[in-house]
Short mmCIF file of C-alpha atoms in Angstrom, two decimals:
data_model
loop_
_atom_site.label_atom_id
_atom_site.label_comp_id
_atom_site.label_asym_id
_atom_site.label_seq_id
_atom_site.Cartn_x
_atom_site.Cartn_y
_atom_site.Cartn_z
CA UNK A 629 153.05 -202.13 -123.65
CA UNK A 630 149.66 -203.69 -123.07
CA UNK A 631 149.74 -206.38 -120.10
CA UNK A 632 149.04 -209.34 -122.33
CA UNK A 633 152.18 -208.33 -123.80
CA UNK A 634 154.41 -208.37 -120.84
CA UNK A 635 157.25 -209.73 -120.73
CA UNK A 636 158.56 -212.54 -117.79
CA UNK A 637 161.64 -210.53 -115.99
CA UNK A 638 161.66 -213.14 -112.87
CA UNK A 639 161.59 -217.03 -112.04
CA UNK A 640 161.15 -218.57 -108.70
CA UNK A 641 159.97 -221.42 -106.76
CA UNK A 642 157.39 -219.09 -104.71
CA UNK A 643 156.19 -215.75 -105.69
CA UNK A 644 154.52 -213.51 -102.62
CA UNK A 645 152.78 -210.75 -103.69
CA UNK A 646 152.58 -207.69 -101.22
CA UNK A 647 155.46 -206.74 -98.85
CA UNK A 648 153.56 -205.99 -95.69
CA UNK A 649 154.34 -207.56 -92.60
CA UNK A 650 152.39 -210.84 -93.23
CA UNK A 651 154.55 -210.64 -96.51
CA UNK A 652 157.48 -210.50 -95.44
CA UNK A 653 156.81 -213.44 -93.25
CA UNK A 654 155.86 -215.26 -95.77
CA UNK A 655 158.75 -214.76 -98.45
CA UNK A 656 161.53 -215.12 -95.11
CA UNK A 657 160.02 -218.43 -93.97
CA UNK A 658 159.61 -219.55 -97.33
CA UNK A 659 163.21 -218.99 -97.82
CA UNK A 660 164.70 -219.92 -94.93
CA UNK A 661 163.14 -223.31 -95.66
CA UNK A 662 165.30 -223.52 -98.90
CA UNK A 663 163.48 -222.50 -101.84
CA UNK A 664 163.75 -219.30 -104.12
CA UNK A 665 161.63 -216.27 -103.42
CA UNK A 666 160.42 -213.27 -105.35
CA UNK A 667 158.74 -210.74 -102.92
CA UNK A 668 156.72 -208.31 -104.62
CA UNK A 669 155.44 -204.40 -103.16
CA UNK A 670 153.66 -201.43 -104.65
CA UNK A 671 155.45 -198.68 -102.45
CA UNK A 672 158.99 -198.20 -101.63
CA UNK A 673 159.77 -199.67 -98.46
CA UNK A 674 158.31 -202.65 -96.70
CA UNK A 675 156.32 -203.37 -93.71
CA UNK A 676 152.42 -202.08 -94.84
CA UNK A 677 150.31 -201.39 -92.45
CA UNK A 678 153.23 -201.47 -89.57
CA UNK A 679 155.29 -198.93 -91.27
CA UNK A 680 153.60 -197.04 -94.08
CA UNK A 681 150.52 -197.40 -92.35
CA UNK A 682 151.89 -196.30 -89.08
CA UNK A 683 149.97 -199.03 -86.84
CA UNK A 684 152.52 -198.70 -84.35
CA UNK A 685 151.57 -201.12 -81.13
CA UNK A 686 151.80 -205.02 -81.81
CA UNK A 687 148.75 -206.71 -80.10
CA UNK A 688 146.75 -209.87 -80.06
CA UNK A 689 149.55 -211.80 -79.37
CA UNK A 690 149.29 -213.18 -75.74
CA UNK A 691 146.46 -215.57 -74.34
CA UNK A 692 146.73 -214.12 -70.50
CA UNK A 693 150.19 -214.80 -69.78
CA UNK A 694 150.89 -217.41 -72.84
CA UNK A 695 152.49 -215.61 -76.03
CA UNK A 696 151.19 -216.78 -78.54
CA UNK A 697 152.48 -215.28 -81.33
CA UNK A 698 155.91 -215.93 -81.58
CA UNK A 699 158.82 -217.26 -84.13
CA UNK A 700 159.50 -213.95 -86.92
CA UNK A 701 157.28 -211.48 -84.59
CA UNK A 702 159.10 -212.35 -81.91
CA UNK A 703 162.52 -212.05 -83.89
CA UNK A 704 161.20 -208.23 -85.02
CA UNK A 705 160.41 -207.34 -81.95
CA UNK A 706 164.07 -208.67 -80.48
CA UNK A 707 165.95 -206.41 -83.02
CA UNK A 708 163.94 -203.05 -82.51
CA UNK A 709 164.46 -203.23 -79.04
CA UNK A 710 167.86 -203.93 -79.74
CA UNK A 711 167.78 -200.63 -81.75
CA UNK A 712 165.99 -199.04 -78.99
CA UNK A 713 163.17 -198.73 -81.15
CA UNK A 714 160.67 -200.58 -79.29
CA UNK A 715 158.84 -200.27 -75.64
CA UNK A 716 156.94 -203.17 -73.94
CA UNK A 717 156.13 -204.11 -70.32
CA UNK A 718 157.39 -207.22 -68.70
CA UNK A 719 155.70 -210.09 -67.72
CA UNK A 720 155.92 -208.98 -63.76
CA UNK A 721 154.16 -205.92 -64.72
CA UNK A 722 151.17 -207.19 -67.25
CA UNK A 723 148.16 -207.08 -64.53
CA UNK A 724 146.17 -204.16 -62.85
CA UNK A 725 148.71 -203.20 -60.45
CA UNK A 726 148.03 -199.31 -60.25
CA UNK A 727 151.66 -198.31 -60.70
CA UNK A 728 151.69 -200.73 -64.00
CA UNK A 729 148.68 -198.94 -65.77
CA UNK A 730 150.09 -195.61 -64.85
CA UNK A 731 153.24 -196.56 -66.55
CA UNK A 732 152.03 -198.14 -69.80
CA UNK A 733 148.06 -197.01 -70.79
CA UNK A 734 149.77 -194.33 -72.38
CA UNK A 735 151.93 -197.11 -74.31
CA UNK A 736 148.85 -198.73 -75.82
CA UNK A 737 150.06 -201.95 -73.56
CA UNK A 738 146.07 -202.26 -72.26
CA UNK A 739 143.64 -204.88 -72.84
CA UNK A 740 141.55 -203.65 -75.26
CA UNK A 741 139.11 -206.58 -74.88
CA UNK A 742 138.64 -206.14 -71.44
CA UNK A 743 135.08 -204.60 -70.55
CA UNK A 744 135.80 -202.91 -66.84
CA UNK A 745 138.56 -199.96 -66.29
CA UNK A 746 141.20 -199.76 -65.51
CA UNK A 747 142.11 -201.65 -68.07
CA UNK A 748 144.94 -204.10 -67.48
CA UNK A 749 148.04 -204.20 -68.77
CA UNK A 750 148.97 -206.98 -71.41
CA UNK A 751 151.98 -208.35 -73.37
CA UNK A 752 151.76 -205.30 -76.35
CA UNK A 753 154.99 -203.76 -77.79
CA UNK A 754 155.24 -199.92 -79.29
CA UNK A 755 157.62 -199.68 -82.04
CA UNK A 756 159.01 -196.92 -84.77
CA UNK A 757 157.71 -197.13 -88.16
CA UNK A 758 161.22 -196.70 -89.45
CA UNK A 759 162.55 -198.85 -87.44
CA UNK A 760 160.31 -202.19 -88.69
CA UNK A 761 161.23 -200.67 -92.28
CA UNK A 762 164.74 -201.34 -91.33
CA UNK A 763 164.41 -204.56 -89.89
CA UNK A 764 161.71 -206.04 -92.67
CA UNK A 765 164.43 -204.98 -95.36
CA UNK A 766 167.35 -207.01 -92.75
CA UNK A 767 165.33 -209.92 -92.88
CA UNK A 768 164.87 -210.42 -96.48
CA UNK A 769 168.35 -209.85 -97.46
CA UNK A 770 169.61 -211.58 -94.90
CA UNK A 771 167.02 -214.71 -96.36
CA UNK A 772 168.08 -214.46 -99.88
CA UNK A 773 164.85 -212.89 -100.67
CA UNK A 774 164.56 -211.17 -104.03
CA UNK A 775 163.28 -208.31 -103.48
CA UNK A 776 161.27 -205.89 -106.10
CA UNK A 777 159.52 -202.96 -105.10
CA UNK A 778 157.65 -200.37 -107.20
CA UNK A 779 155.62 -202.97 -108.46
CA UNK A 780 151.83 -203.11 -108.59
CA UNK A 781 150.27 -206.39 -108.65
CA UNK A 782 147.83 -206.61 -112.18
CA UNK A 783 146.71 -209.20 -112.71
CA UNK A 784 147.52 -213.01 -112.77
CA UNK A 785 148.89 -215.44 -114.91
CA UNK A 786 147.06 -218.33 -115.02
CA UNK A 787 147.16 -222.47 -116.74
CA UNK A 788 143.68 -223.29 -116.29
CA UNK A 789 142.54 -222.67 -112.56
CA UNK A 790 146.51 -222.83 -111.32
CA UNK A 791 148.08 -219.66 -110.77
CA UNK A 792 151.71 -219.85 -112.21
CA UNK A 793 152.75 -215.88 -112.21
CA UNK A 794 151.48 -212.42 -111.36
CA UNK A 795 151.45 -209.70 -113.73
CA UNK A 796 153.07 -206.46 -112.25
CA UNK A 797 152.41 -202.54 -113.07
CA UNK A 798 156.43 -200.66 -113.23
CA UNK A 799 157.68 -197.50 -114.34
CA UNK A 800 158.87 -199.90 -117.13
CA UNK A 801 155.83 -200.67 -117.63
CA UNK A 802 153.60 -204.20 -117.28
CA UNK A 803 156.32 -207.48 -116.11
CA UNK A 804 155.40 -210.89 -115.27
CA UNK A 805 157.03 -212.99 -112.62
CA UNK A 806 156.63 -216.28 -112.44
CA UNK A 807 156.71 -219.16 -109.46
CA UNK A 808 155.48 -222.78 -108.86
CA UNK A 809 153.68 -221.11 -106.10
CA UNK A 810 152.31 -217.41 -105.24
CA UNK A 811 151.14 -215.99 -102.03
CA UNK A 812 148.47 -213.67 -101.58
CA UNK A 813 149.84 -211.41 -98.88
CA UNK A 814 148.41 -208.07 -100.50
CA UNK A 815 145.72 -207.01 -97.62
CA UNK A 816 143.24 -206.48 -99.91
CA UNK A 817 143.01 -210.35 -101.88
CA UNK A 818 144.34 -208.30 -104.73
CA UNK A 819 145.95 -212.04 -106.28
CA UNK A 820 143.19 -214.72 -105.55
CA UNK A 821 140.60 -212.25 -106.94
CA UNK A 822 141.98 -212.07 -110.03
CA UNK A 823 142.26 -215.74 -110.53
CA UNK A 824 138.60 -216.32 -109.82
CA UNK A 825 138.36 -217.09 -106.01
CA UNK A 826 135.16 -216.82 -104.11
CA UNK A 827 135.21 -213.82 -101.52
CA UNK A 828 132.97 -211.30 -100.12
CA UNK A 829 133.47 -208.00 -99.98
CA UNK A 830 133.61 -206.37 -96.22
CA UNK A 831 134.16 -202.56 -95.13
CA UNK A 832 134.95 -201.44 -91.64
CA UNK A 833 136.74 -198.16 -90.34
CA UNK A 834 139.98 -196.54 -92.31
CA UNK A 835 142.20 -194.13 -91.02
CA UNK A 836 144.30 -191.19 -91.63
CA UNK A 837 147.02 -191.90 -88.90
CA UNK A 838 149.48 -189.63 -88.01
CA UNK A 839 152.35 -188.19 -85.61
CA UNK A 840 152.49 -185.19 -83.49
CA UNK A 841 155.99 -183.45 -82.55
CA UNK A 842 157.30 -181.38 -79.97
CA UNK A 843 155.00 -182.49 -77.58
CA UNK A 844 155.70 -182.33 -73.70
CA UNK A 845 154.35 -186.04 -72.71
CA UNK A 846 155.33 -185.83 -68.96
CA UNK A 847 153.06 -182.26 -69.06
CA UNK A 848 150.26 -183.73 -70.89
CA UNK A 849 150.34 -187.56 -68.12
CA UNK A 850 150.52 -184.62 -65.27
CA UNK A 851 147.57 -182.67 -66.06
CA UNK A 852 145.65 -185.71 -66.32
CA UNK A 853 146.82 -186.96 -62.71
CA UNK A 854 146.22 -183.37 -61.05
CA UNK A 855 142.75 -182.33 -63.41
CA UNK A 856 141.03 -185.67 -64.72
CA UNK A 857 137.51 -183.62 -64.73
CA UNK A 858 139.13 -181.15 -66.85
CA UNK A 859 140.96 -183.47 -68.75
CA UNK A 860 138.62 -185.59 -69.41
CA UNK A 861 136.57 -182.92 -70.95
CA UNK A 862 139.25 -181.38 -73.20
CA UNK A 863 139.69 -185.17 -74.43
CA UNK A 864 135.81 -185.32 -75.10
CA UNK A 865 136.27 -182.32 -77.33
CA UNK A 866 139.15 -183.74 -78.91
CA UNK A 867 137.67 -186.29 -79.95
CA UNK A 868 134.61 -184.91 -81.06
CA UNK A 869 136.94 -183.24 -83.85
CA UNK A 870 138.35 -185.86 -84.72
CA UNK A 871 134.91 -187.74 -85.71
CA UNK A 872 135.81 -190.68 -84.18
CA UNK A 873 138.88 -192.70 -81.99
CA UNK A 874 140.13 -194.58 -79.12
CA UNK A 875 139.63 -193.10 -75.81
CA UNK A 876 143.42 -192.58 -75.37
CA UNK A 877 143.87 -191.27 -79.09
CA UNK A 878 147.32 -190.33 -78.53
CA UNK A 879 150.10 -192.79 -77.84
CA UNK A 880 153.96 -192.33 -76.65
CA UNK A 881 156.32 -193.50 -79.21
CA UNK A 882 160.25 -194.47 -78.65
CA UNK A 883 160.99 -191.35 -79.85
CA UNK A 884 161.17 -188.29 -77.52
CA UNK A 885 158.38 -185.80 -77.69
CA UNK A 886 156.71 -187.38 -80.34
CA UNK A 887 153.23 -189.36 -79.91
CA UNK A 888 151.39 -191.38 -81.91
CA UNK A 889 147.34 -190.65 -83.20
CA UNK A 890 145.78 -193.72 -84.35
CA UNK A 891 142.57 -191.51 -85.75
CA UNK A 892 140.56 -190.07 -86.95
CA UNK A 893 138.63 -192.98 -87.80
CA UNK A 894 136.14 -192.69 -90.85
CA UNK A 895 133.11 -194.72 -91.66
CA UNK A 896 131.56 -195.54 -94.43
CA UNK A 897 134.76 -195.36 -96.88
CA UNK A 898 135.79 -198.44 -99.50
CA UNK A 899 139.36 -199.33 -99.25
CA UNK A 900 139.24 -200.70 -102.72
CA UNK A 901 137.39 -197.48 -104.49
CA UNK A 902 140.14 -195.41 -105.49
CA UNK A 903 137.64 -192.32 -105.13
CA UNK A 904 136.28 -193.48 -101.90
CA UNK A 905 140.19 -193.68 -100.86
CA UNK A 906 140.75 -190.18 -102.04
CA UNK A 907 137.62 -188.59 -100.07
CA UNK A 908 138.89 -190.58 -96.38
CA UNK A 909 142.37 -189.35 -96.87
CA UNK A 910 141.08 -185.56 -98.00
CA UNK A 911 138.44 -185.67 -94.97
CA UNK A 912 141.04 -187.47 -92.42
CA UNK A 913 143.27 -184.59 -93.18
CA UNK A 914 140.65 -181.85 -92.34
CA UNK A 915 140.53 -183.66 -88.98
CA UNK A 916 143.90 -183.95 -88.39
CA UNK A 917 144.47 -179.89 -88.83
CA UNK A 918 141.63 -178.75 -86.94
CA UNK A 919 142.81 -181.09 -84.03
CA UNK A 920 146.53 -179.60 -83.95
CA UNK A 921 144.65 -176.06 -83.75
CA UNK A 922 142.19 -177.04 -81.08
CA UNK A 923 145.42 -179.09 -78.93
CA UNK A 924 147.63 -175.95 -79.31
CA UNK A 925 145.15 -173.65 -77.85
CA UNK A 926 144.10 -175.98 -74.96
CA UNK A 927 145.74 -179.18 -74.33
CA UNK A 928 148.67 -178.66 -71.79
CA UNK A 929 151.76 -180.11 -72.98
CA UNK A 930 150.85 -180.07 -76.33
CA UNK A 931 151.29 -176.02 -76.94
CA UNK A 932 154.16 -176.53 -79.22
CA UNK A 933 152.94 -179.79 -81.03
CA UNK A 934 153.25 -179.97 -85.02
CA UNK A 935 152.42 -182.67 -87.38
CA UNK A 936 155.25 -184.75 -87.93
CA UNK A 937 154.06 -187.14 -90.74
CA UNK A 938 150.61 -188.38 -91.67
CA UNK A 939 150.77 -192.12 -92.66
CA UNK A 940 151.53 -192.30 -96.67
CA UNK A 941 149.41 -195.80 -96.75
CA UNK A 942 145.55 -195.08 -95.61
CA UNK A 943 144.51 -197.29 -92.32
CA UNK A 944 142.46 -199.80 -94.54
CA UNK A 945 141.06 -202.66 -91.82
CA UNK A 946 138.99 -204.37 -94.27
CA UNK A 947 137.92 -205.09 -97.86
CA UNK A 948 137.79 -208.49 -99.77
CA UNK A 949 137.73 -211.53 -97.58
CA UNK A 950 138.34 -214.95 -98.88
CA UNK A 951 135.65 -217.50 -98.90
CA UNK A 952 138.31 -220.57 -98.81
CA UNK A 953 138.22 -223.94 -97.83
CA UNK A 954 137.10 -222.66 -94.46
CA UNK A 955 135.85 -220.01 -92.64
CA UNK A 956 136.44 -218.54 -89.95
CA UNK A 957 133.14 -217.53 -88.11
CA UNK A 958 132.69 -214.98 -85.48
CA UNK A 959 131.84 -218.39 -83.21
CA UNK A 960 135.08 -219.79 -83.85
CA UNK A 961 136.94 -216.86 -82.16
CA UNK A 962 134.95 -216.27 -79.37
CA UNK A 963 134.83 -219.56 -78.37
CA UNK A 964 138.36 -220.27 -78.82
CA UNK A 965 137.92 -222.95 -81.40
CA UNK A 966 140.81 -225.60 -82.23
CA UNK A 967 140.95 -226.95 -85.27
CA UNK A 968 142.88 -230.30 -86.10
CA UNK A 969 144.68 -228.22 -89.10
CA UNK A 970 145.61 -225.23 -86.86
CA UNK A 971 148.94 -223.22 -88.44
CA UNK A 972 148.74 -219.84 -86.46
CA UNK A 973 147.32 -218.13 -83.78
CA UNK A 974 146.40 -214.83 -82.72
CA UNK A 975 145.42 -213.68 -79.23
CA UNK A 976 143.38 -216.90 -78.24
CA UNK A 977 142.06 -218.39 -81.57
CA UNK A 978 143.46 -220.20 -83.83
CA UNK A 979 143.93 -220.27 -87.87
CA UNK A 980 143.66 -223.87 -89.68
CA UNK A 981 145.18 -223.86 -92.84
CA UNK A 982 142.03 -224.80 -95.07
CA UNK A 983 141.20 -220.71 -94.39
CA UNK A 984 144.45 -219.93 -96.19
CA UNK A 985 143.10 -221.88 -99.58
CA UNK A 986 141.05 -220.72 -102.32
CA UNK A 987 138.58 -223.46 -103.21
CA UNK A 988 138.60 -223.00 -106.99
CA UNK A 989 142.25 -221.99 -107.47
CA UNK A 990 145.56 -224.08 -107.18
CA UNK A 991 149.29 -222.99 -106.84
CA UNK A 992 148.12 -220.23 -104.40
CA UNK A 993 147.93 -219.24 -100.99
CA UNK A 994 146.45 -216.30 -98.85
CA UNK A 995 147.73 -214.99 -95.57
CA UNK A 996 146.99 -211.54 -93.91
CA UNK A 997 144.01 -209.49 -93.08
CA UNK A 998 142.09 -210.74 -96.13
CA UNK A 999 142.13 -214.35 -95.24
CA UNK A 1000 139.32 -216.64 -95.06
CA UNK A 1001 136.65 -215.18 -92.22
CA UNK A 1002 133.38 -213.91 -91.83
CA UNK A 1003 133.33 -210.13 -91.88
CA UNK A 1004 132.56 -210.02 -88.24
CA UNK A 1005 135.11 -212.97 -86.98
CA UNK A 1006 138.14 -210.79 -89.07
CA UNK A 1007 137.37 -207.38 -87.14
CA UNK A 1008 138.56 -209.30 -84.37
CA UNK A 1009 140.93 -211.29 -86.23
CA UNK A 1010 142.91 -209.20 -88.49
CA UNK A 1011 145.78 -207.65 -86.03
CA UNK A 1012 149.59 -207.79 -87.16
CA UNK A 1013 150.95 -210.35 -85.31
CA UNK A 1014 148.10 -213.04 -85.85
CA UNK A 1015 148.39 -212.02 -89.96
CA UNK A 1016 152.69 -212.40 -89.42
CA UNK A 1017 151.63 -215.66 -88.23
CA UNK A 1018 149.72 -217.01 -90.88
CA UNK A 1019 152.59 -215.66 -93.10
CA UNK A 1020 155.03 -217.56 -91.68
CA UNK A 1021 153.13 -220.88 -91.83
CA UNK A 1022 152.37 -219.87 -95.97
CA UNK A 1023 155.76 -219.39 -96.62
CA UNK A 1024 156.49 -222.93 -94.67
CA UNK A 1025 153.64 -224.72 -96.46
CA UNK A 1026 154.82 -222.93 -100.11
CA UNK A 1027 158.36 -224.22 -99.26
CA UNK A 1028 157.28 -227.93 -98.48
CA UNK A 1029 154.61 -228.03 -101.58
CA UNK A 1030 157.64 -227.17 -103.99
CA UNK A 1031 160.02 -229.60 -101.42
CA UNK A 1032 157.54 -231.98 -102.26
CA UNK A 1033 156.24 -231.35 -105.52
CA UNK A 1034 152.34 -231.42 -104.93
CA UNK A 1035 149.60 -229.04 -104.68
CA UNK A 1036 149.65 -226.92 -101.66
CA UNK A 1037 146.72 -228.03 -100.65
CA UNK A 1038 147.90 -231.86 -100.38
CA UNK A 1039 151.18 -231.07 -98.35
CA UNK A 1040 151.20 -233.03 -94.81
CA UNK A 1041 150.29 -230.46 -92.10
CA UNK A 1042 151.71 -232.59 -89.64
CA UNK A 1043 154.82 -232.00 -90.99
CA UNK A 1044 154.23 -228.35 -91.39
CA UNK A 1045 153.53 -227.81 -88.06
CA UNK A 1046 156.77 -229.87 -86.68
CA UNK A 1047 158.72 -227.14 -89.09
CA UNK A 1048 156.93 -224.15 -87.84
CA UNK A 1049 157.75 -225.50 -84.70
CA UNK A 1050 161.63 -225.98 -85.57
CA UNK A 1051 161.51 -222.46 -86.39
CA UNK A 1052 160.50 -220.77 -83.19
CA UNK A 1053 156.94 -220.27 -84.31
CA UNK A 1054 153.55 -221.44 -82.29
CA UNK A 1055 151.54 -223.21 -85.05
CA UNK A 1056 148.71 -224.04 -82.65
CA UNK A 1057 149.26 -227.71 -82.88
CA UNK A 1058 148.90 -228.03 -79.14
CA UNK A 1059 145.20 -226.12 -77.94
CA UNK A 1060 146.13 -223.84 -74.52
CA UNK A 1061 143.46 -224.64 -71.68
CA UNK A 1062 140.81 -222.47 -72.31
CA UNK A 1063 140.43 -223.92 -76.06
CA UNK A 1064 137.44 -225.40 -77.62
CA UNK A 1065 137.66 -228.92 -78.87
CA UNK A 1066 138.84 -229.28 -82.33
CA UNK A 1067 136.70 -230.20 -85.10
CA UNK A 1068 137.34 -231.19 -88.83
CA UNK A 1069 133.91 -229.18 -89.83
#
């Protein structure tokens, strides 16, 4: 069956296309404000880059001491710990207290964007990959959500430049499903491309994460305390085989003797070139064995260590970026710009909504890594919890467009952002005190 041919298998009021985290924000606010939702996801579980892709520390979610990022992150977040699946310091110990950075560097709780060492601690949470699977499935069934994985976005369905359906790649070959409005949570603008909307395309670093087992993490801390020359030079090395990662490339996880490896990190790969995807995961691989070998023979603690899995989804941080009714420049987010149509936030910037529309499409929305930024401005940008946030204000906007029966991009923000509110969420309505004015521009 050809996919002109296809045939339409599902009906709803919204339609949200790719079942990563922003996703799944998306299609759970969206129903939770009343309306019917079909969320769509190529693999067999849900929670992309947090789960498949093993990203496994939330971050660039508090402005100093102010979280920012808050209604369905902070409801995750709630339930893994109450699974004992997730590890995060408290607000008396985010700071540079000595005993604080001993505790939870090795936790991935530092501030990254802080220039001196130590590096303090912030509000960051380390969580099981499993574990947001589990709770990403809760939350859509517990919504109403309905849910169909195994399904490869293919194209759009289209009534002149309004997007009414997405076309869908199955073992039962090519289905359509069809909504008043569709969301463009896919990562990689998968949705709005197809229908025709301006975007450029961007490439940064992908990676091949994985997990190591059997590792002795109090062993490993100790010989760092008692040797840092030494250690510091068997890290060096480490890293040298792996081509390319964080200074701490190994993490603790919640579960015992296992540690997290968010490396190696490859240049020069295209996330959206299925052969350029097949040589990072091939070469990421040939880094990930030699390092085992080299930390068996010569990192303490790590003697034993084996791979426990390699992340099934490939760490893809950038590819198509929409060029939408805004964008989001690299000046916006480091001068903490406001905007008068602000819907999320990150760590300290802000998202209006204008850089979640295409310009020459209706009926659609985008939310996630891939929205509307200079390539520069979403490096720094693209984190999980800032792209859960724009989810959740999608869903909330798709939800009040069909509510209200108009174009998405004529709902009343005002009223958007008093139910984002409503729902626990920090739309960014009111600017914290080291914002930049607003502007309309």
């Amino acid at each position: 069956m050809t996919a002109d041919a296809a045939p339409v298998v599902a009906e709803s009021d919204v339609v949200v296309v790719g079942g990563g985290s922003a996703g799944v924000a998306a299609a759970v606010s969206a129903a939770r404000n009343g309306v019917s939702v079909i969320l769509v996801e190529r693999y067999g579980c849900l929670g992309g880059m947090a789960s498949g892709g093993m990203v496994l520390v939330l971050d660039d979610m508090a402005n100093g001491r102010e979280v920012t990022v808050r209604g369905l992150c902070t409801e995750y977040i709630s339930r893994l710990d109450k699974l004992g699946l997730a590890k995060y310091p408290g607000p008396d110990e985010w700071g540079a207290d000595p005993v604080s950075v001993r505790r939870w560097t090795r936790w991935g709780a530092s501030d990254f964007h802080f220039s001196g060492t130590p590096k303090p601690i912030c509000y960051s949470v380390a969580f099981d990959p499993d574990g947001w699977k589990r709770v990403s499935l809760d939350l859509v069934r517990e919504a109403g959500v309905r849910l169909r994985l195994h399904s490869w976005s293919a194209g759009v369905v289209m009534e002149a430049t309004r997007v009414t359906g997405v076309r869908c790649l199955t073992k039962a070959g090519f289905q359509e499903l069809r909504g008043q409005v569709v969301i463009d949570t896919s990562g990689d603008l998968d949705v709005a491309a197809a229908a025709g909307a301006s975007f450029v395309h961007g490439r940064y670093l992908v990676t091949t994460v994985f997990r190591l087992g059997s590792v002795d993490v109090e062993a490993a801390e100790r010989h760092w305390d008692e040797q840092p020359r030494e250690a510091a030079m068997l890290n060096r090395r480490a890293k040298l085989i792996l081509g390319g990662a964080w200074e701490n490339w190994w993490l603790r996880t919640p579960l015992p003797g296992v540690v997290w490896c968010n490396c190696p990190h490859l240049s020069g790969y295209d996330g959206i070139d299925p052969e350029s995807q097949t040589a990072a995961e091939i070469a990421g691989r040939d880094r990930i064995y030699a390092l085992v070998d080299y930390a068996r023979s010569a990192l303490p603690g790590f003697e034993r260590c084996f791979v426990v899995d390699v992340a099934p989804q490939l760490g893809v941080r950038q590819t198509r970026l929409l060029q939408g009714e805004y964008v989001v420049t690299m000046a916006d987010i480091a001068s903490r710009r406001h905007f008068v149509d602000s819907v999320a936030r990150g760590r300290d910037y802000y998202t209006p909504y204008r850089a979640l529309l295409p310009r020459e499409v209706e009926g659609l929305l985008v939310a996630g890594r891939h929205y509307s930024a200079e390539p520069q401005a979403q490096r720094v940008s693209r984190e999980i919890p800032p792209c859960m946030s724009m989810g959740e204000a999608a869903g909330a906007a798709a939800a009040l467009a069909v509510e209200q029966n108009v174009a998405v991009r004529d709902i009343d923000v005002a009223v958007l952002r008093r139910r984002l509110r409503a729902q626990g969420h920090d739309p960014g309505d009111v600017p914290s005190a080291n914002a930049s004015p607003a502007s309309e521009d």
